[in-house]
Short mmCIF file of C-alpha atoms in Angstrom, two decimals:
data_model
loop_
_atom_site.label_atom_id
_atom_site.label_comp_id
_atom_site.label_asym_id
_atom_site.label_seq_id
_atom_site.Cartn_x
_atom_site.Cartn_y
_atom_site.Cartn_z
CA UNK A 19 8.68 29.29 -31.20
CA UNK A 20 5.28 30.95 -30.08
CA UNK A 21 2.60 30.46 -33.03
CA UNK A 22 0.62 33.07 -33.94
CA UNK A 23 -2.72 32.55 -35.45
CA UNK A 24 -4.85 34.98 -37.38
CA UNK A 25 -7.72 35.20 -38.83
CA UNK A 26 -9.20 36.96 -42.17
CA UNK A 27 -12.05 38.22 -43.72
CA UNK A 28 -12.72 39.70 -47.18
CA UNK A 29 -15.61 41.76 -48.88
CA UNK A 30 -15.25 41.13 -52.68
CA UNK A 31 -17.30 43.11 -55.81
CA UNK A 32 -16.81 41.92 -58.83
CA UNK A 33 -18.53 43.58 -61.99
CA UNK A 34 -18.34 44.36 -65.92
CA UNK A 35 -14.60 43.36 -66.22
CA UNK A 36 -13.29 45.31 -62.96
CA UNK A 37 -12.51 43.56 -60.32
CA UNK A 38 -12.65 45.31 -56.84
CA UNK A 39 -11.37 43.90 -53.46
CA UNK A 40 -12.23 44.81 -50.44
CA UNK A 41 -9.90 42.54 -48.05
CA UNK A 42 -10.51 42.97 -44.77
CA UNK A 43 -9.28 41.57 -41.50
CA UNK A 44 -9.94 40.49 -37.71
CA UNK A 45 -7.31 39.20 -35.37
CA UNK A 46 -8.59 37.12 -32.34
CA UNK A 47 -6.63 37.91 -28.92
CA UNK A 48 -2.78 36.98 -29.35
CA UNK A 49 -1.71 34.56 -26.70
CA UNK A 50 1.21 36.60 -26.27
CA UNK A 51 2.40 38.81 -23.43
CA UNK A 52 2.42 42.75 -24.49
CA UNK A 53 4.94 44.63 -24.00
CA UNK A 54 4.97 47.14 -20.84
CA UNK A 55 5.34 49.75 -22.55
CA UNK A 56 3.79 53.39 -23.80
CA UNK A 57 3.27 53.45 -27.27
CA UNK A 58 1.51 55.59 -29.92
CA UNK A 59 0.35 54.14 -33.12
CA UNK A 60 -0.11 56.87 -36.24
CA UNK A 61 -2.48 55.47 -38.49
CA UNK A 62 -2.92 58.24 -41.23
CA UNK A 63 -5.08 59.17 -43.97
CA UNK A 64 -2.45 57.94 -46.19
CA UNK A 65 -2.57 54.55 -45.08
CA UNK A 66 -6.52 54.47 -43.99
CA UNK A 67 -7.22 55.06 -47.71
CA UNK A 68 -4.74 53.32 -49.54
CA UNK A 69 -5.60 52.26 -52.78
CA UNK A 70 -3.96 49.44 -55.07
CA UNK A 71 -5.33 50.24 -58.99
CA UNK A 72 -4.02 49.49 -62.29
CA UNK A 73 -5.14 48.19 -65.58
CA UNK A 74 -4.09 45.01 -66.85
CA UNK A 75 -4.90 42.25 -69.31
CA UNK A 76 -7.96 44.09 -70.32
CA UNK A 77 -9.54 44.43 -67.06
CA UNK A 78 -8.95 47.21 -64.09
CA UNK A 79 -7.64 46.14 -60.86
CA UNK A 80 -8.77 48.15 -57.59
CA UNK A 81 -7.64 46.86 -54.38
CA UNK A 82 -8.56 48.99 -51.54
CA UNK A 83 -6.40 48.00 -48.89
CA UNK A 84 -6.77 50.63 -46.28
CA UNK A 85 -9.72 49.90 -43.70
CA UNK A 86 -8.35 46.43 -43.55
CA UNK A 87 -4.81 47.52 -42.58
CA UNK A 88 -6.13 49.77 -40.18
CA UNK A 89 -8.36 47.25 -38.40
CA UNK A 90 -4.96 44.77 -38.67
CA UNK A 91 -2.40 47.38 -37.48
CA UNK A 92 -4.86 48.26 -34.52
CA UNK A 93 -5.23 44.65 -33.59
CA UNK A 94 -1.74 43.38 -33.82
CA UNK A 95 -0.06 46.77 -32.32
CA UNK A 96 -2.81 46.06 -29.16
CA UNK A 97 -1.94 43.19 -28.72
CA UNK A 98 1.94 44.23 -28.91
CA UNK A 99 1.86 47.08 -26.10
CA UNK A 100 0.19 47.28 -22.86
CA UNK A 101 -0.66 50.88 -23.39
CA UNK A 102 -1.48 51.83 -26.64
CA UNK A 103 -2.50 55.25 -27.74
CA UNK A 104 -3.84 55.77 -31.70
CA UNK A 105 -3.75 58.65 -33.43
CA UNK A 106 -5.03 59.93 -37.09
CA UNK A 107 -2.05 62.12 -37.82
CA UNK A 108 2.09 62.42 -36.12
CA UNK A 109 1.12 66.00 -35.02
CA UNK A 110 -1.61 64.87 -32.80
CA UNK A 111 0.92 62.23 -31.48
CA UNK A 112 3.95 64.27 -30.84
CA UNK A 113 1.75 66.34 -28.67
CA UNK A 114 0.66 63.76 -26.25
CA UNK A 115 2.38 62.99 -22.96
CA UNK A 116 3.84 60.36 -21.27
CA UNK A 117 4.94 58.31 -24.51
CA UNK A 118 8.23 56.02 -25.08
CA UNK A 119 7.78 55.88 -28.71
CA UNK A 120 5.90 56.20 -31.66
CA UNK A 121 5.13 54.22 -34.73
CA UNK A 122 4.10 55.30 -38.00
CA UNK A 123 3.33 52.16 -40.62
CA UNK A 124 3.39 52.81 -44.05
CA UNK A 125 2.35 50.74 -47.35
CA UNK A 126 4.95 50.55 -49.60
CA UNK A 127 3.98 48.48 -52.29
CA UNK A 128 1.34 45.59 -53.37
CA UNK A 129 1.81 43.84 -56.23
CA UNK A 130 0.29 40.53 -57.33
CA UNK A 131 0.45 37.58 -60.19
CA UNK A 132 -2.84 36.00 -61.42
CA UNK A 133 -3.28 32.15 -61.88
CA UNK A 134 -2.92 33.07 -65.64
CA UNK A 135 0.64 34.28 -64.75
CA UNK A 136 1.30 31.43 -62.53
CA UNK A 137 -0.07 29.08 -65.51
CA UNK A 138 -3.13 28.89 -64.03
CA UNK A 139 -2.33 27.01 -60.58
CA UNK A 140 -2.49 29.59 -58.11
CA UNK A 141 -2.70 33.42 -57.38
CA UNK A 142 0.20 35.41 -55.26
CA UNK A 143 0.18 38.82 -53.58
CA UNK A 144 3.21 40.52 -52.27
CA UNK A 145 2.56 43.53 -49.48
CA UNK A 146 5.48 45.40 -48.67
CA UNK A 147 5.78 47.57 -45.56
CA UNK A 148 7.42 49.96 -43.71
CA UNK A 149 6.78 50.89 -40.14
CA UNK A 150 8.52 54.37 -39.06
CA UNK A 151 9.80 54.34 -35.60
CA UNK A 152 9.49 57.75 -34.14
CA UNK A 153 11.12 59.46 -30.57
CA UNK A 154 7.84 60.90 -29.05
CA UNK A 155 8.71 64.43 -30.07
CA UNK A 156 8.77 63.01 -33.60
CA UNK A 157 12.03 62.50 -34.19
CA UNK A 158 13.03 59.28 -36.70
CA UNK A 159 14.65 56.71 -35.13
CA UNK A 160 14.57 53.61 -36.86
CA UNK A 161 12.76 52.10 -39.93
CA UNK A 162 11.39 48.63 -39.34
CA UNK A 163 10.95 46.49 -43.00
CA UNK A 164 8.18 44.16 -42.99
CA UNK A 165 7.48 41.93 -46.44
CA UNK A 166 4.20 39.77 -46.35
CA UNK A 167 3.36 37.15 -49.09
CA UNK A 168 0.28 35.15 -49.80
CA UNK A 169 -1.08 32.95 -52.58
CA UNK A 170 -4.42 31.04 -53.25
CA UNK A 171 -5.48 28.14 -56.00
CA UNK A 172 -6.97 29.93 -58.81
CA UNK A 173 -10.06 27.43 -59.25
CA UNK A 174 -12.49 30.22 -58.17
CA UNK A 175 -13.08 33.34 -59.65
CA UNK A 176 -10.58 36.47 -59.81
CA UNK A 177 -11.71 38.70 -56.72
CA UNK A 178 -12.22 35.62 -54.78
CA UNK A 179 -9.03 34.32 -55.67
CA UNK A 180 -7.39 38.25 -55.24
CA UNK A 181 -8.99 38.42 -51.86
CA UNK A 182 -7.65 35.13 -50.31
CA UNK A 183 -4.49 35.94 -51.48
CA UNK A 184 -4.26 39.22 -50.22
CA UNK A 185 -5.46 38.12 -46.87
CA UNK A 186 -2.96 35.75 -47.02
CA UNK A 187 -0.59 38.27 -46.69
CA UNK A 188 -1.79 39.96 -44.33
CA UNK A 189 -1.66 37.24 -42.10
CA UNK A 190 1.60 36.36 -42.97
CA UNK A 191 2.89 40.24 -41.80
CA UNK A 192 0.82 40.44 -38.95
CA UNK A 193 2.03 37.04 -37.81
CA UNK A 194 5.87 38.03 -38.24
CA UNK A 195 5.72 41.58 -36.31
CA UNK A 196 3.78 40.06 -33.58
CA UNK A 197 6.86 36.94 -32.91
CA UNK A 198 9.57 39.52 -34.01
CA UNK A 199 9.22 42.57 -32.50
CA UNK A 200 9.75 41.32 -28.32
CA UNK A 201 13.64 40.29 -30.35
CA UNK A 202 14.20 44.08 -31.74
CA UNK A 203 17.12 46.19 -30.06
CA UNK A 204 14.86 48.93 -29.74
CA UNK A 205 12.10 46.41 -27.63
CA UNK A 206 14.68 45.87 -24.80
CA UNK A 207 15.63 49.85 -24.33
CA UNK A 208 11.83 50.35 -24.29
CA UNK A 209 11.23 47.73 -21.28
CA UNK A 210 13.73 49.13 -19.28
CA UNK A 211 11.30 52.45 -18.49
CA UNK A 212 13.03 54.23 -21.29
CA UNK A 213 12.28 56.61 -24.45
CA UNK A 214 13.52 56.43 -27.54
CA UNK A 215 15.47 59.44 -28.73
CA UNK A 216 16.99 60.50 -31.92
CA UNK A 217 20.50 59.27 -30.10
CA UNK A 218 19.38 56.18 -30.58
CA UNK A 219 19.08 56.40 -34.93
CA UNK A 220 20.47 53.40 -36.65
CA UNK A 221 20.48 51.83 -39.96
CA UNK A 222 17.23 50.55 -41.66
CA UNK A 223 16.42 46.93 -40.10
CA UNK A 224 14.61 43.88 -41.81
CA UNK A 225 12.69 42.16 -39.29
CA UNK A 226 12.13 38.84 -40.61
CA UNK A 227 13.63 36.88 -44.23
CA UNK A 228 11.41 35.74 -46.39
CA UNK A 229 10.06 32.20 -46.01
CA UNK A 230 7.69 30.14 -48.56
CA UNK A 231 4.46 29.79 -47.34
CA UNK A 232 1.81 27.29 -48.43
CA UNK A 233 -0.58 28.45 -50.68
CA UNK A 234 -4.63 28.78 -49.53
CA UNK A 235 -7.41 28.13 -50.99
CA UNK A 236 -9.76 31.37 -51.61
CA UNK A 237 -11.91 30.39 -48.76
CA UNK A 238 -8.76 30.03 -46.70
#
């Protein structure tokens, strides 16, 4: 199985009972061979300022996850597809030329358990995803699900602990598209020259089933 290995790193601020995280990633070049094929990437406003905040246990929560996906979404779909166009919204990407497909990726929820929850031995972060695969006149074609999980030890303090966790995840989803998507249906019609249409619709697909993962420390 070809091993993918990533690498994060997290801003933290910490202050007056909030705790804000920043988490923030960099992928080095995958040893993997990209796809030949013409792809556009949509990373929206939606998703470039994505936002995690609630109160709980007496304390506010703000996790501000979108710079970091963006950076991680433009690294790992790079290093996916030999020509890779990006685009800030799906109108500016339906209008270019010469594309096979599109792809839209979408948050679709965070959630997280302190070491208090976990009685106090470690921190976890859940990030759930969905990545919208588009024809290149816009057209939906296929929903790709995407689930990555992280966890820390909770010796440290909570936005140090919050942050390696939620890089954690990160990892864990970039890792999983970058094996899984060569094996998709949809990967093999696109290597043959051709575009995606939406002919081609089918039912919602999980990429990958959950698998434990070994918790990291929060300068892991």
């Amino acid at each position: 199985m070809q091993r993918v290995v990533v690498v994060a790193l997290g801003a933290v601020l910490v202050s007056c009972g909030a705790v804000k995280v920043r988490p923030e990633q960099q992928l080095p070049r995958a040893l993997l061979q990209p796809l030949d094929v013409h792809a556009a990437l949509v990373l929206d406003e939606e998703l470039r300022g994505y936002h995690h905040e609630e109160t709980r246990g007496g304390g506010d929560w703000s996790v501000a996850l979108g710079p970091g996906h963006e950076q991680m979404f433009r690294s790992v779909f790079g290093a996916s597809f030999a020509d890779l166009q990006i685009y800030s919204s799906l109108n500016a990407a339906r209008a270019a030329t010469g594309m096979q497909v599109i792809f839209q990726p979408h948050i679709e929820q965070f959630s997280f358990a302190t070491a208090r929850e976990t009685s106090g031995s470690y921190w976890a972060v859940t990030i759930r995803y969905r990545i919208g695969v588009l024809s290149p006149q816009g057209e939906p074609v296929d929903s790709l699900t995407l689930t990555g999980y992280g966890s820390a030890m909770g010796a440290r303090n909570a936005g140090t602990s919050l942050t390696a966790a939620t890089r954690v995840a990160m990892r864990d989803a970039a890792s999983k598209f970058l094996v899984q998507m060569p094996r998709q249906a949809l990967a093999k019609k696109l290597l043959s020259g051709q575009s995606l249409s939406a002919a081609d619709a089918s039912t919602v697909v999980d990429m990958v089933e959950a698998v434990p993962i070994k918790a990291a420390t929060p300068d892991g």
